[in-house]
Amino acid sequence: MLFYDCSTAPSPRRARMFIAEKGLEIETREISIANGEQLSDAFRAVNPGATIPVLITDEGTVLTENLGIAAYLEARFPEPALMGRTADEKGEVLMWNAIAEQQCGAPIAETLRNTHPSFKDRAIAGPTNHAQIPEMAQRGIARVGAFFDLLEARLRENDFVSGGSFTLADITAFVFVDFARVIKMRIPDDNTATQAWFDSIRARPSARI
């Protein structure tokens, strides 16, 4: 297998943590988003969509989305289980993974890409340039705040995002909660359950690579 990574970006970090939690060592190539390497002809020959992460399987299949990468690795290396064991658990993991993506990751990206000078004309990731719409940032910040409240309520009732064990949903939520710093948002002081959960995930070896 071959893994295309970017050490500074949240999406590849999610895949990197999943790989580490599986105890796998996969050949890795670093792609610098800061230097625009994802838009190079060489990388776009691998992924025309110009996004990272990418996993090329031993069979030569090119997987360009976190959920596809996780599903492949979970099927091939089922232990430790990171996507649930029972039907109910599998459904909950994917549900909360989607909630974290859509209600935290997406609005962070919406806010950052529509305001930061580095993303001028790059408001949407991929091969096509899109102009910034600064007014979208206010909505993005409000959505992230709402997610923090939702996550706190969930973690007051559960040790982990999808229930009783560490899963893909925790990886996704952790990475995006951590990345919220780029839009100057942090876990609110009153969200003690979230902070305790965050500290426990941050202490895992996979969170430090």
PDB file of C-alpha atoms in Angstrom:
ATOM      1  CA  MET A   1       0.000   0.000   0.000  1.00  0.00           C
ATOM      2  CA  LEU A   2       0.960   3.623  -0.489  1.00  0.00           C
ATOM      3  CA  PHE A   3      -0.390   6.535   1.562  1.00  0.00           C
ATOM      4  CA  TYR A   4      -0.306  10.174   0.433  1.00  0.00           C
ATOM      5  CA  ASP A   5      -0.265  12.452   3.469  1.00  0.00           C
ATOM      6  CA  CYS A   6       0.027  16.116   4.422  1.00  0.00           C
ATOM      7  CA  SER A   7       1.254  16.619   7.972  1.00  0.00           C
ATOM      8  CA  THR A   8      -0.411  20.022   8.414  1.00  0.00           C
ATOM      9  CA  ALA A   9      -3.949  19.289   7.201  1.00  0.00           C
ATOM     10  CA  PRO A  10      -6.865  17.783   9.159  1.00  0.00           C
ATOM     11  CA  SER A  11      -8.225  15.352   6.570  1.00  0.00           C
ATOM     12  CA  PRO A  12      -5.022  13.338   6.137  1.00  0.00           C
ATOM     13  CA  ARG A  13      -4.502  13.454   9.896  1.00  0.00           C
ATOM     14  CA  ARG A  14      -7.744  11.519  10.294  1.00  0.00           C
ATOM     15  CA  ALA A  15      -6.470   8.748   8.010  1.00  0.00           C
ATOM     16  CA  ARG A  16      -3.050   8.849   9.671  1.00  0.00           C
ATOM     17  CA  MET A  17      -4.617   8.321  13.098  1.00  0.00           C
ATOM     18  CA  PHE A  18      -6.767   5.460  11.818  1.00  0.00           C
ATOM     19  CA  ILE A  19      -3.706   3.754  10.317  1.00  0.00           C
ATOM     20  CA  ALA A  20      -1.790   4.187  13.567  1.00  0.00           C
ATOM     21  CA  GLU A  21      -4.647   2.823  15.673  1.00  0.00           C
ATOM     22  CA  LYS A  22      -4.618  -0.266  13.450  1.00  0.00           C
ATOM     23  CA  GLY A  23      -0.914  -0.674  14.176  1.00  0.00           C
ATOM     24  CA  LEU A  24      -0.033  -0.517  10.486  1.00  0.00           C
ATOM     25  CA  GLU A  25       3.128   0.781   8.855  1.00  0.00           C
ATOM     26  CA  ILE A  26       2.372   1.970   5.330  1.00  0.00           C
ATOM     27  CA  GLU A  27       4.783   3.609   2.906  1.00  0.00           C
ATOM     28  CA  THR A  28       3.986   7.317   2.957  1.00  0.00           C
ATOM     29  CA  ARG A  29       4.606  10.234   0.612  1.00  0.00           C
ATOM     30  CA  GLU A  30       4.245  13.772   1.926  1.00  0.00           C
ATOM     31  CA  ILE A  31       2.339  16.253  -0.246  1.00  0.00           C
ATOM     32  CA  SER A  32       2.711  19.901   0.769  1.00  0.00           C
ATOM     33  CA  ILE A  33      -0.555  21.797   0.477  1.00  0.00           C
ATOM     34  CA  ALA A  34       1.300  24.979   1.481  1.00  0.00           C
ATOM     35  CA  ASN A  35       3.465  24.612  -1.624  1.00  0.00           C
ATOM     36  CA  GLY A  36       0.529  23.657  -3.834  1.00  0.00           C
ATOM     37  CA  GLU A  37       1.870  20.169  -4.535  1.00  0.00           C
ATOM     38  CA  GLN A  38      -1.661  18.739  -4.562  1.00  0.00           C
ATOM     39  CA  LEU A  39      -2.248  20.721  -7.760  1.00  0.00           C
ATOM     40  CA  SER A  40       0.851  19.414  -9.532  1.00  0.00           C
ATOM     41  CA  ASP A  41       0.533  17.267 -12.630  1.00  0.00           C
ATOM     42  CA  ALA A  42       2.351  14.461 -10.821  1.00  0.00           C
ATOM     43  CA  PHE A  43      -0.118  14.312  -7.950  1.00  0.00           C
ATOM     44  CA  ARG A  44      -3.175  14.882 -10.113  1.00  0.00           C
ATOM     45  CA  ALA A  45      -2.116  11.821 -12.080  1.00  0.00           C
ATOM     46  CA  VAL A  46      -2.715   9.952  -8.807  1.00  0.00           C
ATOM     47  CA  ASN A  47      -5.844  11.863  -7.753  1.00  0.00           C
ATOM     48  CA  PRO A  48      -7.423  14.138 -10.371  1.00  0.00           C
ATOM     49  CA  GLY A  49      -9.525  15.626  -7.590  1.00  0.00           C
ATOM     50  CA  ALA A  50      -6.347  17.152  -6.095  1.00  0.00           C
ATOM     51  CA  THR A  51      -7.255  16.272  -2.515  1.00  0.00           C
ATOM     52  CA  ILE A  52      -5.438  14.451   0.281  1.00  0.00           C
ATOM     53  CA  PRO A  53      -5.455  11.811   1.774  1.00  0.00           C
ATOM     54  CA  VAL A  54      -5.065   9.070  -0.797  1.00  0.00           C
ATOM     55  CA  LEU A  55      -4.493   5.380  -0.174  1.00  0.00           C
ATOM     56  CA  ILE A  56      -3.449   3.087  -2.997  1.00  0.00           C
ATOM     57  CA  THR A  57      -4.221  -0.492  -2.051  1.00  0.00           C
ATOM     58  CA  ASP A  58      -2.090  -3.514  -2.879  1.00  0.00           C
ATOM     59  CA  GLU A  59      -4.617  -4.283  -5.601  1.00  0.00           C
ATOM     60  CA  GLY A  60      -4.047  -0.837  -7.132  1.00  0.00           C
ATOM     61  CA  THR A  61      -7.368   0.697  -6.094  1.00  0.00           C
ATOM     62  CA  VAL A  62      -7.080   4.441  -5.469  1.00  0.00           C
ATOM     63  CA  LEU A  63      -9.089   5.567  -2.425  1.00  0.00           C
ATOM     64  CA  THR A  64      -9.424   9.329  -2.060  1.00  0.00           C
ATOM     65  CA  GLU A  65     -11.919   9.767   0.787  1.00  0.00           C
ATOM     66  CA  ASN A  66     -11.438   9.160   4.503  1.00  0.00           C
ATOM     67  CA  LEU A  67     -14.490   6.946   4.826  1.00  0.00           C
ATOM     68  CA  GLY A  68     -13.394   4.774   1.909  1.00  0.00           C
ATOM     69  CA  ILE A  69      -9.894   4.449   3.350  1.00  0.00           C
ATOM     70  CA  ALA A  70     -11.262   3.550   6.789  1.00  0.00           C
ATOM     71  CA  ALA A  71     -13.738   1.025   5.390  1.00  0.00           C
ATOM     72  CA  TYR A  72     -11.024  -0.695   3.370  1.00  0.00           C
ATOM     73  CA  LEU A  73      -8.597  -0.903   6.286  1.00  0.00           C
ATOM     74  CA  GLU A  74     -11.321  -2.065   8.681  1.00  0.00           C
ATOM     75  CA  ALA A  75     -12.311  -4.855   6.303  1.00  0.00           C
ATOM     76  CA  ARG A  76      -8.752  -5.955   5.689  1.00  0.00           C
ATOM     77  CA  PHE A  77      -7.492  -5.494   9.257  1.00  0.00           C
ATOM     78  CA  PRO A  78     -10.555  -5.955  11.495  1.00  0.00           C
ATOM     79  CA  GLU A  79      -8.717  -5.687  14.811  1.00  0.00           C
ATOM     80  CA  PRO A  80      -8.911  -3.498  16.700  1.00  0.00           C
ATOM     81  CA  ALA A  81     -12.440  -2.741  15.560  1.00  0.00           C
ATOM     82  CA  LEU A  82     -12.790   0.995  14.899  1.00  0.00           C
ATOM     83  CA  MET A  83     -16.114   1.009  13.069  1.00  0.00           C
ATOM     84  CA  GLY A  84     -18.297  -1.014  15.422  1.00  0.00           C
ATOM     85  CA  ARG A  85     -18.977  -4.725  15.826  1.00  0.00           C
ATOM     86  CA  THR A  86     -22.743  -5.088  15.941  1.00  0.00           C
ATOM     87  CA  ALA A  87     -25.166  -3.692  13.374  1.00  0.00           C
ATOM     88  CA  ASP A  88     -26.257  -0.998  15.814  1.00  0.00           C
ATOM     89  CA  GLU A  89     -22.677  -0.016  16.626  1.00  0.00           C
ATOM     90  CA  LYS A  90     -21.720   0.208  12.959  1.00  0.00           C
ATOM     91  CA  GLY A  91     -24.698   2.453  12.290  1.00  0.00           C
ATOM     92  CA  GLU A  92     -23.885   4.729  15.222  1.00  0.00           C
ATOM     93  CA  VAL A  93     -20.226   5.067  14.251  1.00  0.00           C
ATOM     94  CA  LEU A  94     -21.067   6.144  10.709  1.00  0.00           C
ATOM     95  CA  MET A  95     -23.864   8.421  11.923  1.00  0.00           C
ATOM     96  CA  TRP A  96     -21.619  10.298  14.362  1.00  0.00           C
ATOM     97  CA  ASN A  97     -18.760  10.351  11.892  1.00  0.00           C
ATOM     98  CA  ALA A  98     -21.070  12.098   9.414  1.00  0.00           C
ATOM     99  CA  ILE A  99     -22.310  14.514  12.088  1.00  0.00           C
ATOM    100  CA  ALA A 100     -18.731  15.490  12.948  1.00  0.00           C
ATOM    101  CA  GLU A 101     -17.856  15.943   9.284  1.00  0.00           C
ATOM    102  CA  GLN A 102     -20.933  17.946   8.360  1.00  0.00           C
ATOM    103  CA  GLN A 103     -21.487  19.974  11.521  1.00  0.00           C
ATOM    104  CA  CYS A 104     -17.894  20.655  12.572  1.00  0.00           C
ATOM    105  CA  GLY A 105     -15.415  19.926   9.792  1.00  0.00           C
ATOM    106  CA  ALA A 106     -17.432  21.539   7.010  1.00  0.00           C
ATOM    107  CA  PRO A 107     -18.134  24.844   8.807  1.00  0.00           C
ATOM    108  CA  ILE A 108     -14.518  25.128   9.940  1.00  0.00           C
ATOM    109  CA  ALA A 109     -13.448  24.795   6.318  1.00  0.00           C
ATOM    110  CA  GLU A 110     -16.193  27.196   5.258  1.00  0.00           C
ATOM    111  CA  THR A 111     -14.935  29.811   7.710  1.00  0.00           C
ATOM    112  CA  LEU A 112     -11.208  29.366   7.086  1.00  0.00           C
ATOM    113  CA  ARG A 113     -11.315  29.145   3.320  1.00  0.00           C
ATOM    114  CA  ASN A 114     -13.590  32.139   2.920  1.00  0.00           C
ATOM    115  CA  THR A 115     -11.505  34.492   5.070  1.00  0.00           C
ATOM    116  CA  HIS A 116      -7.821  33.516   5.168  1.00  0.00           C
ATOM    117  CA  PRO A 117      -5.591  35.242   2.580  1.00  0.00           C
ATOM    118  CA  SER A 118      -3.834  31.954   1.824  1.00  0.00           C
ATOM    119  CA  PHE A 119      -7.084  30.637   0.334  1.00  0.00           C
ATOM    120  CA  LYS A 120      -7.780  33.551  -1.967  1.00  0.00           C
ATOM    121  CA  ASP A 121      -9.620  32.033  -4.955  1.00  0.00           C
ATOM    122  CA  ARG A 122      -9.308  28.602  -3.239  1.00  0.00           C
ATOM    123  CA  ALA A 123     -12.505  28.678  -1.176  1.00  0.00           C
ATOM    124  CA  ILE A 124     -13.251  25.034  -2.048  1.00  0.00           C
ATOM    125  CA  ALA A 125     -10.654  22.270  -2.098  1.00  0.00           C
ATOM    126  CA  GLY A 126     -10.052  20.556  -5.415  1.00  0.00           C
ATOM    127  CA  PRO A 127      -8.813  21.316  -8.907  1.00  0.00           C
ATOM    128  CA  THR A 128     -11.149  24.258  -9.602  1.00  0.00           C
ATOM    129  CA  ASN A 129     -10.647  27.762  -8.185  1.00  0.00           C
ATOM    130  CA  HIS A 130     -13.544  29.412  -6.350  1.00  0.00           C
ATOM    131  CA  ALA A 131     -13.699  32.968  -5.038  1.00  0.00           C
ATOM    132  CA  GLN A 132     -14.042  33.613  -1.323  1.00  0.00           C
ATOM    133  CA  ILE A 133     -17.380  34.691   0.161  1.00  0.00           C
ATOM    134  CA  PRO A 134     -16.402  36.303   3.493  1.00  0.00           C
ATOM    135  CA  GLU A 135     -20.018  36.490   4.697  1.00  0.00           C
ATOM    136  CA  MET A 136     -20.042  32.691   5.035  1.00  0.00           C
ATOM    137  CA  ALA A 137     -17.600  32.854   7.938  1.00  0.00           C
ATOM    138  CA  GLN A 138     -20.170  34.137  10.437  1.00  0.00           C
ATOM    139  CA  ARG A 139     -22.463  31.221   9.658  1.00  0.00           C
ATOM    140  CA  GLY A 140     -19.545  28.783   9.924  1.00  0.00           C
ATOM    141  CA  ILE A 141     -18.562  30.028  13.370  1.00  0.00           C
ATOM    142  CA  ALA A 142     -22.156  29.717  14.604  1.00  0.00           C
ATOM    143  CA  ARG A 143     -22.349  26.138  13.297  1.00  0.00           C
ATOM    144  CA  VAL A 144     -19.119  25.131  15.042  1.00  0.00           C
ATOM    145  CA  GLY A 145     -20.449  26.583  18.295  1.00  0.00           C
ATOM    146  CA  ALA A 146     -23.622  24.544  17.910  1.00  0.00           C
ATOM    147  CA  PHE A 147     -21.550  21.405  17.334  1.00  0.00           C
ATOM    148  CA  PHE A 148     -19.580  22.032  20.522  1.00  0.00           C
ATOM    149  CA  ASP A 149     -22.891  22.128  22.429  1.00  0.00           C
ATOM    150  CA  LEU A 150     -24.093  18.933  20.740  1.00  0.00           C
ATOM    151  CA  LEU A 151     -20.837  17.136  21.475  1.00  0.00           C
ATOM    152  CA  GLU A 152     -20.913  18.183  25.135  1.00  0.00           C
ATOM    153  CA  ALA A 153     -24.432  16.806  25.555  1.00  0.00           C
ATOM    154  CA  ARG A 154     -23.389  13.548  23.931  1.00  0.00           C
ATOM    155  CA  LEU A 155     -20.239  13.137  26.028  1.00  0.00           C
ATOM    156  CA  ARG A 156     -22.083  13.821  29.282  1.00  0.00           C
ATOM    157  CA  GLU A 157     -23.915  10.548  28.575  1.00  0.00           C
ATOM    158  CA  ASN A 158     -21.167   8.517  26.863  1.00  0.00           C
ATOM    159  CA  ASP A 159     -17.436   8.009  27.308  1.00  0.00           C
ATOM    160  CA  PHE A 160     -16.887   8.160  23.543  1.00  0.00           C
ATOM    161  CA  VAL A 161     -18.633   9.864  20.644  1.00  0.00           C
ATOM    162  CA  SER A 162     -20.377   6.777  19.299  1.00  0.00           C
ATOM    163  CA  GLY A 163     -20.916   5.019  22.612  1.00  0.00           C
ATOM    164  CA  GLY A 164     -18.758   2.895  24.848  1.00  0.00           C
ATOM    165  CA  SER A 165     -15.536   2.471  22.881  1.00  0.00           C
ATOM    166  CA  PHE A 166     -13.034   4.459  20.828  1.00  0.00           C
ATOM    167  CA  THR A 167     -13.924   4.496  17.122  1.00  0.00           C
ATOM    168  CA  LEU A 168     -13.552   6.334  13.852  1.00  0.00           C
ATOM    169  CA  ALA A 169     -16.133   8.845  15.101  1.00  0.00           C
ATOM    170  CA  ASP A 170     -13.791   9.877  17.900  1.00  0.00           C
ATOM    171  CA  ILE A 171     -10.928  10.352  15.452  1.00  0.00           C
ATOM    172  CA  THR A 172     -13.037  12.559  13.205  1.00  0.00           C
ATOM    173  CA  ALA A 173     -14.478  14.653  16.019  1.00  0.00           C
ATOM    174  CA  PHE A 174     -11.121  14.999  17.776  1.00  0.00           C
ATOM    175  CA  VAL A 175      -9.269  16.156  14.668  1.00  0.00           C
ATOM    176  CA  PHE A 176     -11.881  18.766  13.824  1.00  0.00           C
ATOM    177  CA  VAL A 177     -12.271  20.033  17.402  1.00  0.00           C
ATOM    178  CA  ASP A 178      -8.495  20.428  17.531  1.00  0.00           C
ATOM    179  CA  PHE A 179      -8.405  22.104  14.107  1.00  0.00           C
ATOM    180  CA  ALA A 180     -11.024  24.649  15.194  1.00  0.00           C
ATOM    181  CA  ARG A 181      -8.085  26.620  16.600  1.00  0.00           C
ATOM    182  CA  VAL A 182      -7.466  27.949  13.056  1.00  0.00           C
ATOM    183  CA  ILE A 183     -10.720  29.913  13.299  1.00  0.00           C
ATOM    184  CA  LYS A 184      -9.910  30.892  16.906  1.00  0.00           C
ATOM    185  CA  MET A 185     -12.454  28.566  18.462  1.00  0.00           C
ATOM    186  CA  ARG A 186     -11.742  26.331  21.455  1.00  0.00           C
ATOM    187  CA  ILE A 187     -13.742  24.000  23.645  1.00  0.00           C
ATOM    188  CA  PRO A 188     -15.824  26.291  25.905  1.00  0.00           C
ATOM    189  CA  ASP A 189     -14.750  26.362  29.557  1.00  0.00           C
ATOM    190  CA  ASP A 190     -18.096  24.935  30.707  1.00  0.00           C
ATOM    191  CA  ASN A 191     -17.834  21.926  28.365  1.00  0.00           C
ATOM    192  CA  THR A 192     -16.019  19.786  30.910  1.00  0.00           C
ATOM    193  CA  ALA A 193     -17.081  16.432  29.448  1.00  0.00           C
ATOM    194  CA  THR A 194     -15.730  17.427  26.055  1.00  0.00           C
ATOM    195  CA  GLN A 195     -12.455  18.624  27.544  1.00  0.00           C
ATOM    196  CA  ALA A 196     -11.974  15.377  29.451  1.00  0.00           C
ATOM    197  CA  TRP A 197     -12.694  13.370  26.310  1.00  0.00           C
ATOM    198  CA  PHE A 198     -10.387  15.578  24.238  1.00  0.00           C
ATOM    199  CA  ASP A 199      -7.536  15.180  26.717  1.00  0.00           C
ATOM    200  CA  SER A 200      -7.937  11.402  26.716  1.00  0.00           C
ATOM    201  CA  ILE A 201      -7.785  11.222  22.918  1.00  0.00           C
ATOM    202  CA  ARG A 202      -4.868  13.640  22.762  1.00  0.00           C
ATOM    203  CA  ALA A 203      -2.919  11.305  25.058  1.00  0.00           C
ATOM    204  CA  ARG A 204      -3.193   8.406  22.596  1.00  0.00           C
ATOM    205  CA  PRO A 205      -0.005   7.751  20.563  1.00  0.00           C
ATOM    206  CA  SER A 206      -1.946   8.066  17.303  1.00  0.00           C
ATOM    207  CA  ALA A 207      -2.787  11.705  18.103  1.00  0.00           C
ATOM    208  CA  ARG A 208       0.868  12.645  18.354  1.00  0.00           C
ATOM    209  CA  ILE A 209       2.099  11.527  14.938  1.00  0.00           C
TER     210      ILE A 209
END
